[in-house]
mmCIF file of C-alpha atoms and ligand atoms in Angstrom:
data_model
loop_
_atom_site.group_PDB
_atom_site.id
_atom_site.type_symbol
_atom_site.label_atom_id
_atom_site.label_comp_id
_atom_site.label_asym_id
_atom_site.label_seq_id
_atom_site.Cartn_x
_atom_site.Cartn_y
_atom_site.Cartn_z
ATOM 1 C CA MET A 17 -0.158 -0.048 -0.068
ATOM 2 C CA GLU A 18 1.213 3.191 -0.962
ATOM 3 C CA LEU A 19 1.892 6.283 1.108
ATOM 4 C CA ALA A 20 1.870 9.753 -0.186
ATOM 5 C CA VAL A 21 2.082 13.363 1.106
ATOM 6 C CA LYS A 22 0.241 16.268 -1.009
ATOM 7 C CA ASN A 23 1.397 19.789 -0.430
ATOM 8 C CA LEU A 24 1.598 18.810 3.515
ATOM 9 C CA GLN A 25 2.227 21.705 5.891
ATOM 10 C CA VAL A 26 2.649 21.641 9.511
ATOM 11 C CA SER A 27 3.089 24.357 12.114
ATOM 12 C CA ILE A 28 3.812 24.389 15.617
ATOM 13 C CA GLY A 29 2.325 27.180 17.646
ATOM 14 C CA ASP A 30 3.106 30.117 15.021
ATOM 15 C CA LYS A 31 6.232 28.202 13.675
ATOM 16 C CA GLU A 32 5.578 26.398 10.153
ATOM 17 C CA ILE A 33 7.827 23.526 10.285
ATOM 18 C CA LEU A 34 7.070 21.595 7.364
ATOM 19 C CA HIS A 35 6.254 23.813 4.257
ATOM 20 C CA SER A 36 3.771 22.376 1.562
ATOM 21 C CA VAL A 37 5.834 19.074 1.383
ATOM 22 C CA SER A 38 5.045 16.766 -1.607
ATOM 23 C CA ALA A 39 6.574 12.821 -1.821
ATOM 24 C CA VAL A 40 5.210 9.509 -2.972
ATOM 25 C CA PHE A 41 6.621 6.602 -1.109
ATOM 26 C CA PRO A 42 6.605 3.567 -3.124
ATOM 27 C CA GLN A 43 4.919 0.517 -1.867
ATOM 28 C CA GLY A 44 7.402 -2.124 -0.955
ATOM 29 C CA LYS A 45 10.626 -0.009 -1.292
ATOM 30 C CA ARG A 46 12.802 1.216 1.491
ATOM 31 C CA THR A 47 13.040 4.911 1.556
ATOM 32 C CA ALA A 48 15.184 6.637 3.764
ATOM 33 C CA ILE A 49 14.936 9.960 5.103
ATOM 34 C CA ILE A 50 17.796 11.752 5.931
ATOM 35 C CA GLY A 51 18.426 15.836 7.159
ATOM 36 C CA PRO A 52 19.919 17.707 9.518
ATOM 37 C CA ASN A 53 19.123 18.266 13.139
ATOM 38 C CA GLY A 54 15.477 20.038 13.369
ATOM 39 C CA ALA A 55 14.752 19.813 9.474
ATOM 40 C CA GLY A 56 11.580 18.205 10.175
ATOM 41 C CA LYS A 57 11.717 14.305 9.845
ATOM 42 C CA SER A 58 10.499 13.160 13.035
ATOM 43 C CA THR A 59 7.251 16.045 12.254
ATOM 44 C CA LEU A 60 6.872 14.413 8.604
ATOM 45 C CA LEU A 61 6.874 10.848 9.992
ATOM 46 C CA LYS A 62 4.089 11.280 12.819
ATOM 47 C CA ALA A 63 2.008 13.053 10.287
ATOM 48 C CA LEU A 64 2.708 10.070 7.862
ATOM 49 C CA ALA A 65 1.100 7.966 11.028
ATOM 50 C CA ALA A 66 -1.545 10.178 11.614
ATOM 51 C CA ILE A 67 -0.193 10.531 15.156
ATOM 52 C CA ASN A 68 -0.389 14.047 14.233
ATOM 53 C CA THR A 69 -3.363 15.003 12.372
ATOM 54 C CA ASP A 70 -3.110 18.736 13.021
ATOM 55 C CA TYR A 71 -1.477 19.584 9.152
ATOM 56 C CA GLN A 72 -2.757 21.345 6.219
ATOM 57 C CA GLY A 73 -2.366 19.352 2.689
ATOM 58 C CA GLU A 74 -3.300 15.652 2.401
ATOM 59 C CA VAL A 75 -1.540 12.493 3.737
ATOM 60 C CA LEU A 76 -2.885 9.667 1.665
ATOM 61 C CA LEU A 77 -2.766 5.991 2.415
ATOM 62 C CA GLY A 78 -3.820 4.092 -0.659
ATOM 63 C CA GLY A 79 -4.802 6.886 -2.229
ATOM 64 C CA GLN A 80 -7.549 7.775 0.730
ATOM 65 C CA GLU A 81 -7.121 10.633 2.937
ATOM 66 C CA ILE A 82 -5.688 9.343 6.362
ATOM 67 C CA ARG A 83 -7.914 11.524 8.337
ATOM 68 C CA ALA A 84 -10.830 9.779 6.913
ATOM 69 C CA LEU A 85 -9.813 6.655 8.478
ATOM 70 C CA GLY A 86 -10.129 5.138 12.315
ATOM 71 C CA ARG A 87 -7.239 4.938 14.488
ATOM 72 C CA LYS A 88 -7.128 0.869 14.381
ATOM 73 C CA ALA A 89 -7.413 0.727 10.490
ATOM 74 C CA ILE A 90 -4.864 3.017 10.437
ATOM 75 C CA ALA A 91 -2.821 1.135 12.928
ATOM 76 C CA ARG A 92 -3.680 -2.465 11.031
ATOM 77 C CA LYS A 93 -1.916 -0.729 7.973
ATOM 78 C CA ILE A 94 0.811 1.604 9.349
ATOM 79 C CA GLY A 95 3.302 0.821 12.116
ATOM 80 C CA ILE A 96 5.680 3.391 13.959
ATOM 81 C CA LEU A 97 8.593 3.198 16.014
ATOM 82 C CA LEU A 98 9.249 6.434 17.527
ATOM 83 C CA GLN A 99 12.440 8.029 19.247
ATOM 84 C CA GLY A 100 12.689 7.139 22.627
ATOM 85 C CA ALA A 101 9.945 4.797 22.987
ATOM 86 C CA VAL A 102 9.189 3.649 26.527
ATOM 87 C CA ALA A 103 7.668 0.473 28.200
ATOM 88 C CA PRO A 104 5.015 0.869 31.174
ATOM 89 C CA PRO A 105 6.861 0.010 34.198
ATOM 90 C CA ASP A 106 6.899 -3.921 34.788
ATOM 91 C CA THR A 107 5.891 -5.016 31.477
ATOM 92 C CA THR A 108 7.535 -8.202 30.050
ATOM 93 C CA VAL A 109 8.383 -8.525 26.683
ATOM 94 C CA ARG A 110 6.054 -10.594 26.084
ATOM 95 C CA GLN A 111 3.071 -8.230 27.310
ATOM 96 C CA LEU A 112 4.474 -5.571 25.311
ATOM 97 C CA VAL A 113 4.597 -6.959 22.109
ATOM 98 C CA ASP A 114 0.840 -8.198 22.817
ATOM 99 C CA TYR A 115 -0.293 -4.394 23.042
ATOM 100 C CA GLY A 116 0.636 -4.560 19.158
ATOM 101 C CA ARG A 117 -2.398 -6.785 18.934
ATOM 102 C CA PHE A 118 -4.648 -3.927 19.909
ATOM 103 C CA PRO A 119 -5.661 -2.791 16.705
ATOM 104 C CA TYR A 120 -7.328 -6.128 16.519
ATOM 105 C CA ARG A 121 -9.270 -5.896 19.700
ATOM 106 C CA SER A 122 -12.463 -4.561 20.816
ATOM 107 C CA LEU A 123 -14.410 -4.921 23.994
ATOM 108 C CA PHE A 124 -16.460 -7.750 22.782
ATOM 109 C CA SER A 125 -14.183 -9.830 20.130
ATOM 110 C CA ARG A 126 -10.581 -11.084 20.600
ATOM 111 C CA ASP A 127 -8.791 -13.888 18.930
ATOM 112 C CA VAL A 128 -6.866 -15.230 21.721
ATOM 113 C CA LYS A 129 -5.103 -17.786 19.181
ATOM 114 C CA GLN A 130 -4.610 -15.566 16.399
ATOM 115 C CA ASP A 131 -3.060 -12.892 18.652
ATOM 116 C CA ARG A 132 -0.878 -15.376 20.164
ATOM 117 C CA GLU A 133 0.556 -16.729 16.886
ATOM 118 C CA VAL A 134 1.360 -13.137 15.751
ATOM 119 C CA VAL A 135 3.119 -12.176 18.770
ATOM 120 C CA GLU A 136 5.329 -15.226 18.496
ATOM 121 C CA TRP A 137 5.840 -14.305 15.284
ATOM 122 C CA ALA A 138 6.767 -11.179 15.969
ATOM 123 C CA MET A 139 9.307 -12.058 18.753
ATOM 124 C CA ALA A 140 10.850 -14.587 16.116
ATOM 125 C CA ALA A 141 11.274 -11.986 13.304
ATOM 126 C CA THR A 142 12.924 -9.918 15.672
ATOM 127 C CA GLN A 143 14.867 -12.341 17.404
ATOM 128 C CA VAL A 144 13.629 -11.660 21.037
ATOM 129 C CA VAL A 145 11.841 -15.104 21.993
ATOM 130 C CA LYS A 146 14.674 -15.668 24.481
ATOM 131 C CA LEU A 147 14.017 -12.430 26.022
ATOM 132 C CA ALA A 148 10.263 -13.081 26.218
ATOM 133 C CA ASP A 149 9.737 -13.343 30.056
ATOM 134 C CA ARG A 150 12.169 -10.724 30.870
ATOM 135 C CA GLN A 151 11.225 -6.928 32.359
ATOM 136 C CA VAL A 152 11.317 -4.858 29.516
ATOM 137 C CA GLN A 153 13.063 -2.004 31.648
ATOM 138 C CA THR A 154 16.182 -4.808 32.407
ATOM 139 C CA LEU A 155 17.337 -5.084 28.699
ATOM 140 C CA SER A 156 19.883 -3.453 26.685
ATOM 141 C CA GLY A 157 19.462 -0.762 24.386
ATOM 142 C CA GLY A 158 19.830 -3.020 21.201
ATOM 143 C CA GLU A 159 17.431 -5.691 22.675
ATOM 144 C CA ARG A 160 15.089 -3.008 23.478
ATOM 145 C CA GLN A 161 14.705 -1.672 20.097
ATOM 146 C CA ARG A 162 13.872 -5.260 18.600
ATOM 147 C CA VAL A 163 11.145 -5.567 21.466
ATOM 148 C CA PHE A 164 9.771 -2.492 20.505
ATOM 149 C CA LEU A 165 10.114 -3.530 16.999
ATOM 150 C CA ALA A 166 8.216 -7.029 17.792
ATOM 151 C CA MET A 167 5.289 -4.608 19.550
ATOM 152 C CA VAL A 168 5.474 -2.736 16.068
ATOM 153 C CA LEU A 169 5.116 -5.949 13.738
ATOM 154 C CA ALA A 170 2.294 -7.384 16.184
ATOM 155 C CA GLN A 171 -0.057 -5.157 14.086
ATOM 156 C CA GLN A 172 0.672 -6.629 11.123
ATOM 157 C CA PRO A 173 1.683 -3.683 9.360
ATOM 158 C CA GLN A 174 2.189 -2.993 5.761
ATOM 159 C CA ILE A 175 4.078 0.054 6.125
ATOM 160 C CA LEU A 176 6.492 0.435 8.668
ATOM 161 C CA LEU A 177 7.735 3.568 9.903
ATOM 162 C CA LEU A 178 11.025 3.872 12.046
ATOM 163 C CA ASP A 179 12.403 7.205 13.349
ATOM 164 C CA GLU A 180 16.449 6.682 13.713
ATOM 165 C CA PRO A 181 16.022 3.167 14.875
ATOM 166 C CA THR A 182 19.510 2.777 15.335
ATOM 167 C CA THR A 183 20.783 5.909 17.460
ATOM 168 C CA TYR A 184 22.475 5.130 20.658
ATOM 169 C CA LEU A 185 23.504 1.359 19.625
ATOM 170 C CA ASP A 186 26.701 0.127 18.947
ATOM 171 C CA ILE A 187 27.820 -0.910 15.475
ATOM 172 C CA ALA A 188 26.943 -4.573 15.437
ATOM 173 C CA HIS A 189 23.442 -3.780 16.987
ATOM 174 C CA GLN A 190 22.820 -1.210 14.871
ATOM 175 C CA LEU A 191 23.439 -3.674 11.829
ATOM 176 C CA GLU A 192 21.005 -6.320 13.533
ATOM 177 C CA VAL A 193 18.046 -4.037 13.684
ATOM 178 C CA MET A 194 19.086 -2.689 9.786
ATOM 179 C CA ASP A 195 18.966 -6.592 8.818
ATOM 180 C CA ILE A 196 15.852 -7.084 10.162
ATOM 181 C CA VAL A 197 14.250 -4.243 8.570
ATOM 182 C CA VAL A 198 15.296 -5.391 5.062
ATOM 183 C CA ARG A 199 14.413 -8.844 5.860
ATOM 184 C CA LEU A 200 10.903 -7.674 6.633
ATOM 185 C CA ASN A 201 10.624 -5.599 3.383
ATOM 186 C CA LYS A 202 12.042 -8.450 1.623
ATOM 187 C CA ASP A 203 10.172 -11.614 3.085
ATOM 188 C CA TYR A 204 6.981 -9.824 3.471
ATOM 189 C CA GLY A 205 7.117 -6.643 1.219
ATOM 190 C CA MET A 206 6.501 -4.370 3.937
ATOM 191 C CA THR A 207 6.900 -0.694 2.715
ATOM 192 C CA VAL A 208 10.067 0.761 4.717
ATOM 193 C CA ILE A 209 10.119 4.573 5.684
ATOM 194 C CA MET A 210 13.023 4.925 7.772
ATOM 195 C CA VAL A 211 14.221 8.434 9.346
ATOM 196 C CA LEU A 212 18.074 7.523 9.098
ATOM 197 C CA HIS A 213 20.952 9.476 11.189
ATOM 198 C CA ASP A 214 23.493 7.508 9.391
ATOM 199 C CA ILE A 215 24.094 8.951 5.752
ATOM 200 C CA ASN A 216 26.019 5.450 4.758
ATOM 201 C CA HIS A 217 23.446 3.442 6.237
ATOM 202 C CA ALA A 218 20.736 5.342 4.290
ATOM 203 C CA LEU A 219 23.168 4.527 1.194
ATOM 204 C CA GLN A 220 23.640 0.759 2.089
ATOM 205 C CA TYR A 221 19.936 0.303 3.075
ATOM 206 C CA ALA A 222 17.512 2.317 1.258
ATOM 207 C CA ASP A 223 16.336 1.852 -2.273
ATOM 208 C CA GLU A 224 15.337 5.688 -2.255
ATOM 209 C CA ILE A 225 16.696 8.636 0.008
ATOM 210 C CA LEU A 226 14.230 11.664 0.518
ATOM 211 C CA ILE A 227 16.242 14.749 1.804
ATOM 212 C CA LEU A 228 14.592 17.256 4.010
ATOM 213 C CA LYS A 229 15.794 19.891 5.446
ATOM 214 C CA ASP A 230 14.152 23.092 6.614
ATOM 215 C CA GLY A 231 10.839 22.116 5.911
ATOM 216 C CA LEU A 232 11.281 21.352 2.292
ATOM 217 C CA ILE A 233 12.547 18.348 0.340
ATOM 218 C CA LYS A 234 15.557 18.836 -1.639
ATOM 219 C CA ALA A 235 15.789 15.568 -3.424
ATOM 220 C CA GLN A 236 14.526 12.245 -3.867
ATOM 221 C CA GLY A 237 15.540 9.405 -5.692
ATOM 222 C CA ASN A 238 17.863 6.267 -5.618
ATOM 223 C CA PRO A 239 21.001 6.803 -3.557
ATOM 224 C CA GLY A 240 23.531 7.156 -6.191
ATOM 225 C CA GLU A 241 21.718 9.780 -7.824
ATOM 226 C CA VAL A 242 20.796 11.902 -4.872
ATOM 227 C CA MET A 243 23.575 11.363 -2.433
ATOM 228 C CA THR A 244 26.320 13.393 -4.315
ATOM 229 C CA VAL A 245 29.095 15.220 -2.443
ATOM 230 C CA GLU A 246 27.689 18.336 -3.416
ATOM 231 C CA ARG A 247 24.373 17.570 -2.266
ATOM 232 C CA LEU A 248 26.102 16.698 1.117
ATOM 233 C CA ALA A 249 27.813 19.821 1.035
ATOM 234 C CA ASP A 250 24.918 21.745 0.876
ATOM 235 C CA THR A 251 22.631 19.846 3.217
ATOM 236 C CA PHE A 252 24.730 19.299 5.551
ATOM 237 C CA GLY A 253 27.496 21.873 5.305
ATOM 238 C CA VAL A 254 30.017 18.976 5.061
ATOM 239 C CA LYS A 255 32.519 18.178 3.001
ATOM 240 C CA ALA A 256 32.973 14.425 2.281
ATOM 241 C CA ASP A 257 34.642 11.888 0.078
ATOM 242 C CA VAL A 258 32.936 9.222 -1.877
ATOM 243 C CA PHE A 259 34.289 5.531 -2.172
ATOM 244 C CA VAL A 260 32.709 2.657 -3.660
ATOM 245 C CA ASN A 261 33.401 -0.307 -1.470
ATOM 246 C CA SER A 262 33.659 -4.219 -2.047
ATOM 247 C CA GLN A 263 29.619 -4.285 -2.543
ATOM 248 C CA GLY A 264 29.502 -1.866 -5.071
ATOM 249 C CA LYS A 265 27.532 0.786 -2.545
ATOM 250 C CA SER A 266 29.070 4.078 -2.329
ATOM 251 C CA VAL A 267 30.471 5.484 1.006
ATOM 252 C CA LEU A 268 30.408 9.022 2.234
ATOM 253 C CA SER A 269 33.698 9.784 4.523
ATOM 254 C CA PRO A 270 32.937 13.258 6.067
ATOM 255 C CA LEU A 271 36.319 15.865 5.866
ATOM 256 C CA GLU A 272 35.478 18.552 7.136
ATOM 257 C CA LEU A 273 32.861 21.493 7.358
ATOM 258 C CA VAL A 274 32.166 23.334 4.158
ATOM 259 C CA LYS A 275 33.846 27.017 4.797
HETATM 260 P P1 ADP B 312 13.807 16.562 12.868
HETATM 261 O O1 ADP B 312 12.948 15.204 13.302
HETATM 262 O O2 ADP B 312 14.328 16.512 11.488
HETATM 263 O O3 ADP B 312 15.108 16.418 14.012
HETATM 264 P P2 ADP B 312 11.458 17.495 13.999
HETATM 265 O O4 ADP B 312 10.530 17.243 13.245
HETATM 266 O O5 ADP B 312 11.883 16.909 15.070
HETATM 267 O O6 ADP B 312 12.876 17.667 13.356
HETATM 268 O O7 ADP B 312 11.721 19.103 14.603
HETATM 269 C C1 ADP B 312 11.643 20.008 13.190
HETATM 270 C C2 ADP B 312 11.217 21.632 14.044
HETATM 271 O O8 ADP B 312 10.114 21.365 14.581
HETATM 272 C C3 ADP B 312 12.436 21.564 15.209
HETATM 273 O O9 ADP B 312 12.725 23.388 14.776
HETATM 274 C C4 ADP B 312 11.884 22.077 16.420
HETATM 275 O O10 ADP B 312 12.398 22.489 17.566
HETATM 276 C C5 ADP B 312 10.474 21.723 15.863
HETATM 277 N N1 ADP B 312 9.161 21.374 17.032
HETATM 278 C C6 ADP B 312 9.238 19.633 16.976
HETATM 279 N N2 ADP B 312 8.250 19.504 17.672
HETATM 280 C C7 ADP B 312 7.938 20.853 18.681
HETATM 281 C C8 ADP B 312 6.840 21.116 19.324
HETATM 282 N N3 ADP B 312 6.259 20.185 20.065
HETATM 283 N N4 ADP B 312 6.938 22.369 19.785
HETATM 284 C C9 ADP B 312 7.612 23.046 19.457
HETATM 285 N N5 ADP B 312 8.772 22.946 18.243
HETATM 286 C C10 ADP B 312 8.981 21.620 18.118
HETATM 287 MG MG1 MG B 313 14.008 13.486 14.568
#
């Protein structure tokens, strides 16, 4: 299912954060959103998931304005992992993942067997089965991030939105999370839209890169086209070298600030 924004404008207080942004996030692809701190990346992601519905313009889920859909209907299509997610105290991993089933429940109905199966699947997909009975509070950063991802997966979303999912993780745990995301995209055709802090991760793991700066989209397209040395200088004010690594992927190596 395709997600798109058309002339999306978001203001917070009297400050306009996103200025008439239009973009399509193609179905089944992995799109990375990159840009400097404060560019409006998280703001864009929150509008895309209808966490913030206070916007002008349109957010279109499968061509339909997202505000016309109910909270649970949206949650069955879109899962979002926000920055700095925290679990309620005394929650075990399995309980937290089970919260992800909320869009499939009502006061009167609940398919216990289905819920259990999906929770187990979500924990397996994120490699947290062994942690199922642990308290979420006691987990390491990498474990916690995978557990929150499992909770989002329990929603069985077709579209996965991730806000800087690897921040604060060491390099191996960063790759662990990115590998899981790639596998979800490949095995289930999940559309992935991820804000990435690390430009090299965007180059390595995204089919498409969208550059956001000062509330405007500066470029969108395949990584090789979009992520040039000039664009990097424009966007981040950093001079860099580009190498092609042994996998044939471009890698940026920052040198110095543009003077
Ligand atoms: P990014 O994720 O790209 O770092 P954000 O989308 O979080 O940027 O924020 C974009 C701009 O909006 C920033 O200038 C930030 O200070 C401002 N902003 C975000 N949320 C709020 C808020 N709740 N109140 C006031 N300003 C906000
Ligand atoms: Mg952010």
